[in-house]
CSV table of C-alpha atoms in Angstrom, one decimal:
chain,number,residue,atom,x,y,z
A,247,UNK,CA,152.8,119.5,33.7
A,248,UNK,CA,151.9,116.5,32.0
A,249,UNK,CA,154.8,114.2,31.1
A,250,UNK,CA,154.8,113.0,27.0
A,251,UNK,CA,156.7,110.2,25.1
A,252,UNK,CA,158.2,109.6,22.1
A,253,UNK,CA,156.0,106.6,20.3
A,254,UNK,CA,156.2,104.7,16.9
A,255,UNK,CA,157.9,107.5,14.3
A,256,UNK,CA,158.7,109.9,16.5
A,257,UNK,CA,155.2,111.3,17.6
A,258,UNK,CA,154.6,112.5,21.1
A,259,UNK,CA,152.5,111.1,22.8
A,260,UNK,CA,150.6,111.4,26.4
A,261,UNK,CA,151.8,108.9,29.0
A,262,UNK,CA,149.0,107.2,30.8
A,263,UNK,CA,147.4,110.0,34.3
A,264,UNK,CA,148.9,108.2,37.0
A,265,UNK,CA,146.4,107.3,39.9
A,266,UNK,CA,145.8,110.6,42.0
A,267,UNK,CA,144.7,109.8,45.4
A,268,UNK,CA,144.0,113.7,45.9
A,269,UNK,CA,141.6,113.8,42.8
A,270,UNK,CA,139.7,110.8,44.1
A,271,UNK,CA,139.4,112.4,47.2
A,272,UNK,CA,138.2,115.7,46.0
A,273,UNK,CA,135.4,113.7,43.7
A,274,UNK,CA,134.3,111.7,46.6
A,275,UNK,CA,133.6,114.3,48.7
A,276,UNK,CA,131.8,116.1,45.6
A,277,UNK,CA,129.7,113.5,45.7
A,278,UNK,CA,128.9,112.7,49.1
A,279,UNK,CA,127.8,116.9,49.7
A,280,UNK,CA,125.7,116.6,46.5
A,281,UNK,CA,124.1,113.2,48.7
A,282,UNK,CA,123.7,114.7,51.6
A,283,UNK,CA,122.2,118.0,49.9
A,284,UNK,CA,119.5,115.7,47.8
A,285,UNK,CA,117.2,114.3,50.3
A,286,UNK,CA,115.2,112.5,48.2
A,287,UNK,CA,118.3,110.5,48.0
A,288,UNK,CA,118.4,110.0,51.8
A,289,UNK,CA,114.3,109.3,51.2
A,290,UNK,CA,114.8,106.4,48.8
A,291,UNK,CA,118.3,105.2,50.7
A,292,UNK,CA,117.0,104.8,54.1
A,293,UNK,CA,113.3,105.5,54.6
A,294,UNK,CA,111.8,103.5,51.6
A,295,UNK,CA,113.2,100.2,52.9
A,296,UNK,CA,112.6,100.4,56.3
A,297,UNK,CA,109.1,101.2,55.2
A,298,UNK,CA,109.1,98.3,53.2
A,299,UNK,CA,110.5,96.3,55.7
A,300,UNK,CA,107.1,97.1,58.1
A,301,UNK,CA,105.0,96.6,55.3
A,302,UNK,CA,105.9,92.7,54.6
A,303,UNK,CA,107.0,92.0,58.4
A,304,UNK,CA,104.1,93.5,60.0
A,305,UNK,CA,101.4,94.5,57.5
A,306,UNK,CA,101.0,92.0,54.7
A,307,UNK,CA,100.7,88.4,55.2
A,308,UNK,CA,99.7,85.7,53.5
A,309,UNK,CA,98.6,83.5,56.3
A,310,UNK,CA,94.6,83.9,57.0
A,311,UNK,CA,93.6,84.3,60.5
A,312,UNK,CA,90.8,86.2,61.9
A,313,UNK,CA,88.4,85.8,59.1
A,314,UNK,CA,84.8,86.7,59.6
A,315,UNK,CA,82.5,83.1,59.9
A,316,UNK,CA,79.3,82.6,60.4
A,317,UNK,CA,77.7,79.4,61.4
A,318,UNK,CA,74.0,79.1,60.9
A,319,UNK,CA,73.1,76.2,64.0
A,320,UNK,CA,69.8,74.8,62.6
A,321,UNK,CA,69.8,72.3,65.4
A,322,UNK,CA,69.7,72.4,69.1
A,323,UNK,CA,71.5,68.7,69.4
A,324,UNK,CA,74.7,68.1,71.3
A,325,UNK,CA,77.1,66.8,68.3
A,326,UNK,CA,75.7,70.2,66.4
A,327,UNK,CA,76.2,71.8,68.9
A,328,UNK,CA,80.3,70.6,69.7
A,329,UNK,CA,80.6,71.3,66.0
A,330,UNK,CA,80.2,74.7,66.4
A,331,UNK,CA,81.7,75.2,69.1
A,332,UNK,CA,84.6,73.6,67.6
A,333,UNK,CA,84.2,76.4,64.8
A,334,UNK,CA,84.1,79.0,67.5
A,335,UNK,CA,87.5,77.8,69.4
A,336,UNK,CA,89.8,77.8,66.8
A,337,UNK,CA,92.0,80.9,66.3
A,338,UNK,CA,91.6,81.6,61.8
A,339,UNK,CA,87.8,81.8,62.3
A,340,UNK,CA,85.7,84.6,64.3
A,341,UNK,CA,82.4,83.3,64.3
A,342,UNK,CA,79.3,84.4,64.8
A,343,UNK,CA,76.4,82.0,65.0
A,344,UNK,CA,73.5,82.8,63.2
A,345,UNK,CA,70.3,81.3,62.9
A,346,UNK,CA,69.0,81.2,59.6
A,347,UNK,CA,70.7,80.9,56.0
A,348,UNK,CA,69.2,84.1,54.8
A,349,UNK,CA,71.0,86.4,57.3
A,350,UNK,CA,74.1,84.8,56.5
A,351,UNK,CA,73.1,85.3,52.5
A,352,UNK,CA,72.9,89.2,53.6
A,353,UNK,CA,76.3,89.7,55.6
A,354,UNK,CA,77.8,87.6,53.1
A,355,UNK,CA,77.3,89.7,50.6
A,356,UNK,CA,77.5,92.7,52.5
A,357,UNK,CA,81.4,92.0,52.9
A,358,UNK,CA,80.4,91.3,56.9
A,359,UNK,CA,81.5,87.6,56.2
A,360,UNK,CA,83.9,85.6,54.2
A,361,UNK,CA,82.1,82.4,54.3
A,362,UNK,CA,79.3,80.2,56.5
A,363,UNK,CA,78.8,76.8,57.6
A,364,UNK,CA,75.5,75.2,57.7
A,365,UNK,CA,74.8,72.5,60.2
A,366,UNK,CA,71.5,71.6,59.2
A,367,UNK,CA,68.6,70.1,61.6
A,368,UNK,CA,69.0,66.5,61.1
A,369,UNK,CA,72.9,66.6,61.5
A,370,UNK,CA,72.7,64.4,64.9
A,371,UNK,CA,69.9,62.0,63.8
A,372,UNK,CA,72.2,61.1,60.1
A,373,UNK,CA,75.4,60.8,62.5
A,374,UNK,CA,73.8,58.7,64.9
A,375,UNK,CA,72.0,56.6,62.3
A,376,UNK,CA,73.7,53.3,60.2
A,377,UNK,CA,73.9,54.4,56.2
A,378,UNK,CA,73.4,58.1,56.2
A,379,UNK,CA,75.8,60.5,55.9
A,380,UNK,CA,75.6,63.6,57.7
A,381,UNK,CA,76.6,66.7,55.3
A,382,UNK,CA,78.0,70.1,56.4
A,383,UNK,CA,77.9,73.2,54.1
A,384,UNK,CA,80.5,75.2,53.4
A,385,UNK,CA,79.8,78.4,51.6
A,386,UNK,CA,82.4,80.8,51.0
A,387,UNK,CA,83.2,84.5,49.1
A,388,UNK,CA,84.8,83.7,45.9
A,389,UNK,CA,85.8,87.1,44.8
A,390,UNK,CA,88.5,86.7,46.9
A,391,UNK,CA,89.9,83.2,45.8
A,392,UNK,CA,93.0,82.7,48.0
A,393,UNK,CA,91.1,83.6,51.5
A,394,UNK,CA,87.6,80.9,49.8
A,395,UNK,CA,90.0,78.1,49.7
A,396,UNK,CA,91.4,78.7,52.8
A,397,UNK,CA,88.3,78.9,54.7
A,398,UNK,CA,87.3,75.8,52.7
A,399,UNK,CA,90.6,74.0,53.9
A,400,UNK,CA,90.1,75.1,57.5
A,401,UNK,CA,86.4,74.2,57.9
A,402,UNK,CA,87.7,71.3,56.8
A,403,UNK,CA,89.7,70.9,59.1
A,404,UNK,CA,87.6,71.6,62.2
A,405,UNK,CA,85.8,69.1,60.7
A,406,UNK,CA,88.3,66.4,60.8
A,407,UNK,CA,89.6,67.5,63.8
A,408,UNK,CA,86.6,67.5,65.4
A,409,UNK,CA,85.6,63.9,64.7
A,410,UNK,CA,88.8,62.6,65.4
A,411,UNK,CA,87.7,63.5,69.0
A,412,UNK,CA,84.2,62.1,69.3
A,413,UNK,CA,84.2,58.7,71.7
A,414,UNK,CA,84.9,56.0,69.7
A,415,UNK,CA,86.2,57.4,66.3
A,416,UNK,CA,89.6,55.7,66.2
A,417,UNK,CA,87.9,52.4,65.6
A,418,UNK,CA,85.3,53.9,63.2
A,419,UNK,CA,84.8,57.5,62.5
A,420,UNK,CA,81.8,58.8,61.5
A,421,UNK,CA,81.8,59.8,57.7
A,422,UNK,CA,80.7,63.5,57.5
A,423,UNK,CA,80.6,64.8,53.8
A,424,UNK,CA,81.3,68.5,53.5
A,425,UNK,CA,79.8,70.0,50.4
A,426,UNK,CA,81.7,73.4,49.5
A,427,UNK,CA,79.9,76.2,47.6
A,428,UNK,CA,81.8,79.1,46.5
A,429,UNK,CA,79.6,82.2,45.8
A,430,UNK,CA,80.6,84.8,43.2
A,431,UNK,CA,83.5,83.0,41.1
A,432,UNK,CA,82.6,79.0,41.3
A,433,UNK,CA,85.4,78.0,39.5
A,434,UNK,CA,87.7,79.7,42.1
A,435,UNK,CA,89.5,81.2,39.1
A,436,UNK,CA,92.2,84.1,40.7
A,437,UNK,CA,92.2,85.8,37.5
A,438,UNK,CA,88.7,86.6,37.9
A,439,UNK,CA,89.3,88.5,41.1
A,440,UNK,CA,93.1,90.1,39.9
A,441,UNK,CA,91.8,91.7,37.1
A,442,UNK,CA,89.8,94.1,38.7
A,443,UNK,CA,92.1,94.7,40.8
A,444,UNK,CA,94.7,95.6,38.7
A,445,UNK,CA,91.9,98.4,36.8
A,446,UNK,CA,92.3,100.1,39.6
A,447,UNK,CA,96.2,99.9,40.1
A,448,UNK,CA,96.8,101.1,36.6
A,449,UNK,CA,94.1,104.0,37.3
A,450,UNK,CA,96.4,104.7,40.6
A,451,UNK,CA,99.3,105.3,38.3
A,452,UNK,CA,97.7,107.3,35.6
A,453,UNK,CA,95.9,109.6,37.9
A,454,UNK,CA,98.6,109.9,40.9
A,455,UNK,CA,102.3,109.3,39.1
A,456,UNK,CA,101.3,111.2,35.6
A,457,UNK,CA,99.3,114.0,37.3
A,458,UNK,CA,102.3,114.6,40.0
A,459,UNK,CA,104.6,114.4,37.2
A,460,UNK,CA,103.1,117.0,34.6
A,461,UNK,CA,102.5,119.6,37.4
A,462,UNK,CA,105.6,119.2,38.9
A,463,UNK,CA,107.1,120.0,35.7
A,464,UNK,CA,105.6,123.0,34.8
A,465,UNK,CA,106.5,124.4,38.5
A,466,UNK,CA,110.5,122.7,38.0
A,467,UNK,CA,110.5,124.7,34.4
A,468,UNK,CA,109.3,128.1,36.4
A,469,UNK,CA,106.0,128.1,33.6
A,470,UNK,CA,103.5,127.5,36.4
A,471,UNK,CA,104.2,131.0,37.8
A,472,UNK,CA,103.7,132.2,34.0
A,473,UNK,CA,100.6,130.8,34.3
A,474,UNK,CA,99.2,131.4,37.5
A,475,UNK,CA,100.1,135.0,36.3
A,476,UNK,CA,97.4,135.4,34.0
A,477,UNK,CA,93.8,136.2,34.7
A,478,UNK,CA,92.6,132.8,34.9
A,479,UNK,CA,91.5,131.8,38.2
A,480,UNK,CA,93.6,128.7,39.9
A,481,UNK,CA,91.0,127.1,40.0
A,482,UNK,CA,90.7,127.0,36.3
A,483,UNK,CA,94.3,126.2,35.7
A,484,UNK,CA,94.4,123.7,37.5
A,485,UNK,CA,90.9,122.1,36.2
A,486,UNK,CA,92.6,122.9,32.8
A,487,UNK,CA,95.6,120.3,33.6
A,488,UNK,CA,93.7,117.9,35.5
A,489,UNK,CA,91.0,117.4,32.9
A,490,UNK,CA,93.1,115.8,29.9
A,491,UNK,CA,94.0,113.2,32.6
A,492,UNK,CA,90.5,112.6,33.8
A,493,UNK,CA,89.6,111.5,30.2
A,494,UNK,CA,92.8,109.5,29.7
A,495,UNK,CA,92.0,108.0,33.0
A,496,UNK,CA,88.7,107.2,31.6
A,497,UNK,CA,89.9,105.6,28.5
A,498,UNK,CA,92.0,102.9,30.1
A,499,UNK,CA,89.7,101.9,32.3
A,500,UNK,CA,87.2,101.3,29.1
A,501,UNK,CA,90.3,99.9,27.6
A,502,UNK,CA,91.4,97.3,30.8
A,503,UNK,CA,87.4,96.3,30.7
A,504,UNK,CA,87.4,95.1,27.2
A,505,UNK,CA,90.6,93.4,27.8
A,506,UNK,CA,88.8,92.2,30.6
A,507,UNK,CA,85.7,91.0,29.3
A,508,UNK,CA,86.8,89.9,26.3
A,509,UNK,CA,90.5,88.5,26.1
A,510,UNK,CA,90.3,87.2,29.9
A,511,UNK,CA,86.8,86.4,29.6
A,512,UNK,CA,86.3,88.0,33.3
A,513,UNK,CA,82.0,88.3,33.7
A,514,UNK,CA,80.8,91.8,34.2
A,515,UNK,CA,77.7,91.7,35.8
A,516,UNK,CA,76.7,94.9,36.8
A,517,UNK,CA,76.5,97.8,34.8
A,518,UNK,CA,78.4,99.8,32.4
A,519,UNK,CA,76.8,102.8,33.9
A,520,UNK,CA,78.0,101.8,37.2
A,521,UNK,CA,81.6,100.7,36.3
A,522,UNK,CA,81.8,104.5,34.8
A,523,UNK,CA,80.6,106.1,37.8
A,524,UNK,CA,83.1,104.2,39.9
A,525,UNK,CA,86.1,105.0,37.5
A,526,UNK,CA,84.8,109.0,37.8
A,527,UNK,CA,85.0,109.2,41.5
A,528,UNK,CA,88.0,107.0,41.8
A,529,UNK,CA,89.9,109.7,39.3
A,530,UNK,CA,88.8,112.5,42.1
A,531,UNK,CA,90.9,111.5,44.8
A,532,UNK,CA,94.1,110.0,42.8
A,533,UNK,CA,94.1,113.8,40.7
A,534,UNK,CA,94.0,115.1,43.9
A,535,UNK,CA,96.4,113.3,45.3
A,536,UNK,CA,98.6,113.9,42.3
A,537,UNK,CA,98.0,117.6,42.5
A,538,UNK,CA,99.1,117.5,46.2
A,539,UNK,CA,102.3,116.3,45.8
A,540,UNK,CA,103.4,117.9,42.7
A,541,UNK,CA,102.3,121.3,45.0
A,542,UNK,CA,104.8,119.8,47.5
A,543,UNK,CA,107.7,118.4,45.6
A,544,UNK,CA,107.7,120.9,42.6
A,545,UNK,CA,110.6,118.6,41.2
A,546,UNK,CA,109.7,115.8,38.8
A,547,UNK,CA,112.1,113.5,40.8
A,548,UNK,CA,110.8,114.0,44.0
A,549,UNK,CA,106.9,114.0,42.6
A,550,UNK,CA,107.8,110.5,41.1
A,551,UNK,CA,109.2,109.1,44.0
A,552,UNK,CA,106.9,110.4,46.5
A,553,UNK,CA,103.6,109.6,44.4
A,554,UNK,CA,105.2,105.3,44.2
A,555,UNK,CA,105.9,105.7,47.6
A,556,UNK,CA,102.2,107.1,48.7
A,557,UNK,CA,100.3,106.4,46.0
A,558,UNK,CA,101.4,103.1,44.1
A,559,UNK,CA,102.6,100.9,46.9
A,560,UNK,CA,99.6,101.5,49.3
A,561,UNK,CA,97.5,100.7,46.6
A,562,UNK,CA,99.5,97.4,45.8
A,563,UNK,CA,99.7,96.1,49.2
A,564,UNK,CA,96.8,98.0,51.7
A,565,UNK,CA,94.0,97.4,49.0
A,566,UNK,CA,93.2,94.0,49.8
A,567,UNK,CA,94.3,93.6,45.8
A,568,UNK,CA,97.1,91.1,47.0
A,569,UNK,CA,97.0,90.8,50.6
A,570,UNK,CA,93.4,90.0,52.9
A,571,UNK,CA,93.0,93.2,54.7
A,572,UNK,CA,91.5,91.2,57.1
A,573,UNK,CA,94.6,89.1,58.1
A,574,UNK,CA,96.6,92.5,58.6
A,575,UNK,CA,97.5,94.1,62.4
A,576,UNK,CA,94.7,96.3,63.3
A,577,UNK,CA,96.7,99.8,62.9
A,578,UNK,CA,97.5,99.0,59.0
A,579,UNK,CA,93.8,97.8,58.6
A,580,UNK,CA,92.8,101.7,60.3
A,581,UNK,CA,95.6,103.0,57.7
A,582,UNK,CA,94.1,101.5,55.0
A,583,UNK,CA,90.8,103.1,55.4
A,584,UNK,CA,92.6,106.2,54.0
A,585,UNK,CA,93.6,104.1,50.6
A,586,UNK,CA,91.2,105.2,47.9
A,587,UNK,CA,92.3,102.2,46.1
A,588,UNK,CA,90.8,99.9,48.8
A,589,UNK,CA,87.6,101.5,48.2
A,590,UNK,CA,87.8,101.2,44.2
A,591,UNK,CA,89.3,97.5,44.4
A,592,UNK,CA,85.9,96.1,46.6
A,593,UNK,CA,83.8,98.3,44.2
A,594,UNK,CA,85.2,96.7,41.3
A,595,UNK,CA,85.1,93.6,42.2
A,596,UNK,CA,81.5,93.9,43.9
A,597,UNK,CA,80.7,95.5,40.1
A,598,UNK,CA,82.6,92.7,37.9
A,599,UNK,CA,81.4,89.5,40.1
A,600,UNK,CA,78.3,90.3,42.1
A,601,UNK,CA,76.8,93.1,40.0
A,602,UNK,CA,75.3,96.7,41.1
A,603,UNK,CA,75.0,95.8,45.1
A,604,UNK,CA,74.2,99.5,45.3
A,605,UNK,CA,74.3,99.8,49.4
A,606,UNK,CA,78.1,98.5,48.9
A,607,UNK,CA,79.2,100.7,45.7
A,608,UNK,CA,77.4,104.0,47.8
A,609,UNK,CA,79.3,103.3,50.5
A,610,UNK,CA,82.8,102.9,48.6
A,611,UNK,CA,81.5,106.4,46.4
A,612,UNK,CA,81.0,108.1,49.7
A,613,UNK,CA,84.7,107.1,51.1
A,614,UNK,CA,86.3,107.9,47.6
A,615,UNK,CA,84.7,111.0,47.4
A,616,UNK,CA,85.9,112.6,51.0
A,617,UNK,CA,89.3,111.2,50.4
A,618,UNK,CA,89.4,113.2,47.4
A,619,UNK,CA,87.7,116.6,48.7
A,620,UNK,CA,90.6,116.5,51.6
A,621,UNK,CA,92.9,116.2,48.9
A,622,UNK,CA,91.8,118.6,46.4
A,623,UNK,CA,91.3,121.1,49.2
A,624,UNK,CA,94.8,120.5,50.8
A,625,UNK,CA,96.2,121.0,47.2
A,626,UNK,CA,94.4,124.1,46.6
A,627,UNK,CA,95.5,125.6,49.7
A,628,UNK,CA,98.8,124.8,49.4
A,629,UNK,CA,99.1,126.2,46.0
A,630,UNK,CA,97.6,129.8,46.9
A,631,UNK,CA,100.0,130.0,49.7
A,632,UNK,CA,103.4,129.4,47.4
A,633,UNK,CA,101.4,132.5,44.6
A,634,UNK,CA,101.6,134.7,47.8
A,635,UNK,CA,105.4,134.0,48.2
């Protein structure tokens, strides 16, 4: 029984609950069996950080190395030659020597390159003569900003490095000016290339997180049953959720490219026509991936945690939005082929700074569109199978 006191005029009063180390006990334990019982506790407790861990030890980086050079050789001469070889030997570059200008043009817009040097014909005769300059061009992707200015600052540096070793350059080196040209975004401007990047992060959350979360609602309220009940086919119902958040996926993306265009004064040089085509098939496989795992989870939670952990974060870090795909391991870089934000990031910014490059948008449709059939189909299975329970 609780013990009372007498206080100021004679009213009773409760004396303070003395610490119980029984209670305590008892609400600890409550609450350790309610952890254990809640794995998406154990999910976000353990397994998210060790993920993330991976992700930024092994995955993301943002040292360059590896990047795809070409070097057009447009002379058969021995310094031309040590040049680029000297391209060839270092480690951030994998070169491949080309011949002409225009093939490099082609892979370089292609995505098969990040940048070329040009050693032109008459590199050896300016070197070896008094009062002309040889020049070396360096022409680079600017779409992707941080990777064009570090191919610039590397070819560069072969540069230097490589005349500090010629015979006879510690008394006077040869002057060699490099002329850089950065294709796409000349100014080098990082917003230019962000931007798009972030359309398609905010389309990852409206089509994955919100579409996971409105499903897995109606299954956590027991009103999906209710409806699956009725003579619509599932197919319908689920067309008949999934369509509200097609157009509302559709409207932000119309929204982000006026903010875009006009506030961050980003170019768009292809086509509206385009950029709406892109935004459709991007919305097929983030609904369908959405649909998937609110067929899974059923529990708003879980949906919400599992569509960041799948959905958001892979797009933020394995889309090359941040991070060079290029300069990841090569397992990430084959697990990033089954992003469909990778595919709608390149497509955008191809769209936004290039224009309608139609080989490369075809290509990112194609992968978009398969990613989403395997999801749609895996989420349509999945749901017939919990009807027949």
């Amino acid at each position: 029984m609780r013990a009372r006191r007498v206080g100021p005029g004679g009213r009773s009063i409760a004396a303070p609950r003395r610490f119980n180390r029984r209670r305590l006990t008892a609400l600890v334990r409550k609450e350790s069996l309610q952890l254990v019982r809640d794995p998406s506790t154990i999910l976000i407790a353990f397994v998210l950080p060790v993920v993330l861990l991976f992700l930024f030890a092994y995955a993301v980086s943002l040292d360059v190395r590896g990047v795809r050079m070409g070097v057009v050789l447009q002379s058969d001469a021995a310094p031309a030659q040590s040049l680029a070889a000297a391209f060839a030997g270092t480690r951030y570059f994998r070169v491949r020597m080309l011949q002409d200008r225009r093939g490099a043009n082609a892979q370089l817009v292609s995505g098969a390159l990040r940048g070329y040097v040009v050693i032109p014909q008459d590199f050896a005769q300016r070197l070896a003569a008094q009062g002309r300059r040889p020049w070396v061009q360096i022409v680079t992707d600017g779409s992707h900003p941080n990777t064009a200015n570090f191919v610039a600052n590397y070819a560069r540096g072969v540069v230097s490095d490589w005349q500090a070793r010629q015979p006879g350059a510690a008394a006077k080196p040869p002057p060699i000016t490099l002329v850089p040209r950065f294709w796409f975004n000349p100014e080098i401007d990082s917003r230019r290339a962000l931007i798009p990047g972030a359309i398609a992060i905010v389309m990852t959350i409206i089509g994955t997180l919100l579409t996971a979360l409105v499903v897995a609602r109606e299954w956590e309220r027991g009103t999906m049953e209710a409806i699956m009940s009725t003579p619509a086919s599932v197919a319908e119902i689920l067309l008949g959720k999934l369509l509200p958040y097609f157009a509302l996926g559709l409207a932000a993306t119309l929204v982000a490219t006026l903010l875009a265009v006009f506030v961050f004064d980003v170019p768009l040089r292809g086509s509206p026509l385009a950029l709406l085509l892109l935004s459709m098939v991007f919305l097929v496989p983030a609904l369908g991936q959405g649909l998937l795992i609110s067929a899974l989870a059923r529990n708003q939670f879980v949906a919400a945690q599992v569509a960041l952990l799948t959905g958001f974060l892979p797009a933020f870090l394995l889309s090359g939005f941040i991070y060079p795909i290029d300069s990841m391991p090569w397992p990430i870089r084959l697990l990033t082929c089954i992003v469909p934000a990778r595919y709608f990031v390149t497509a955008l910014q191809t769209v936004f700074l290039a224009g309608d490059v139609w080989p490369l948008l075809l290509r990112d449709l194609a992968a978009m569109l398969a990613i989403g059939a395997v999801f749609f189909g895996l989420a349509l299975r999945r749901t017939h199978k919990s009807l027949d329970r």
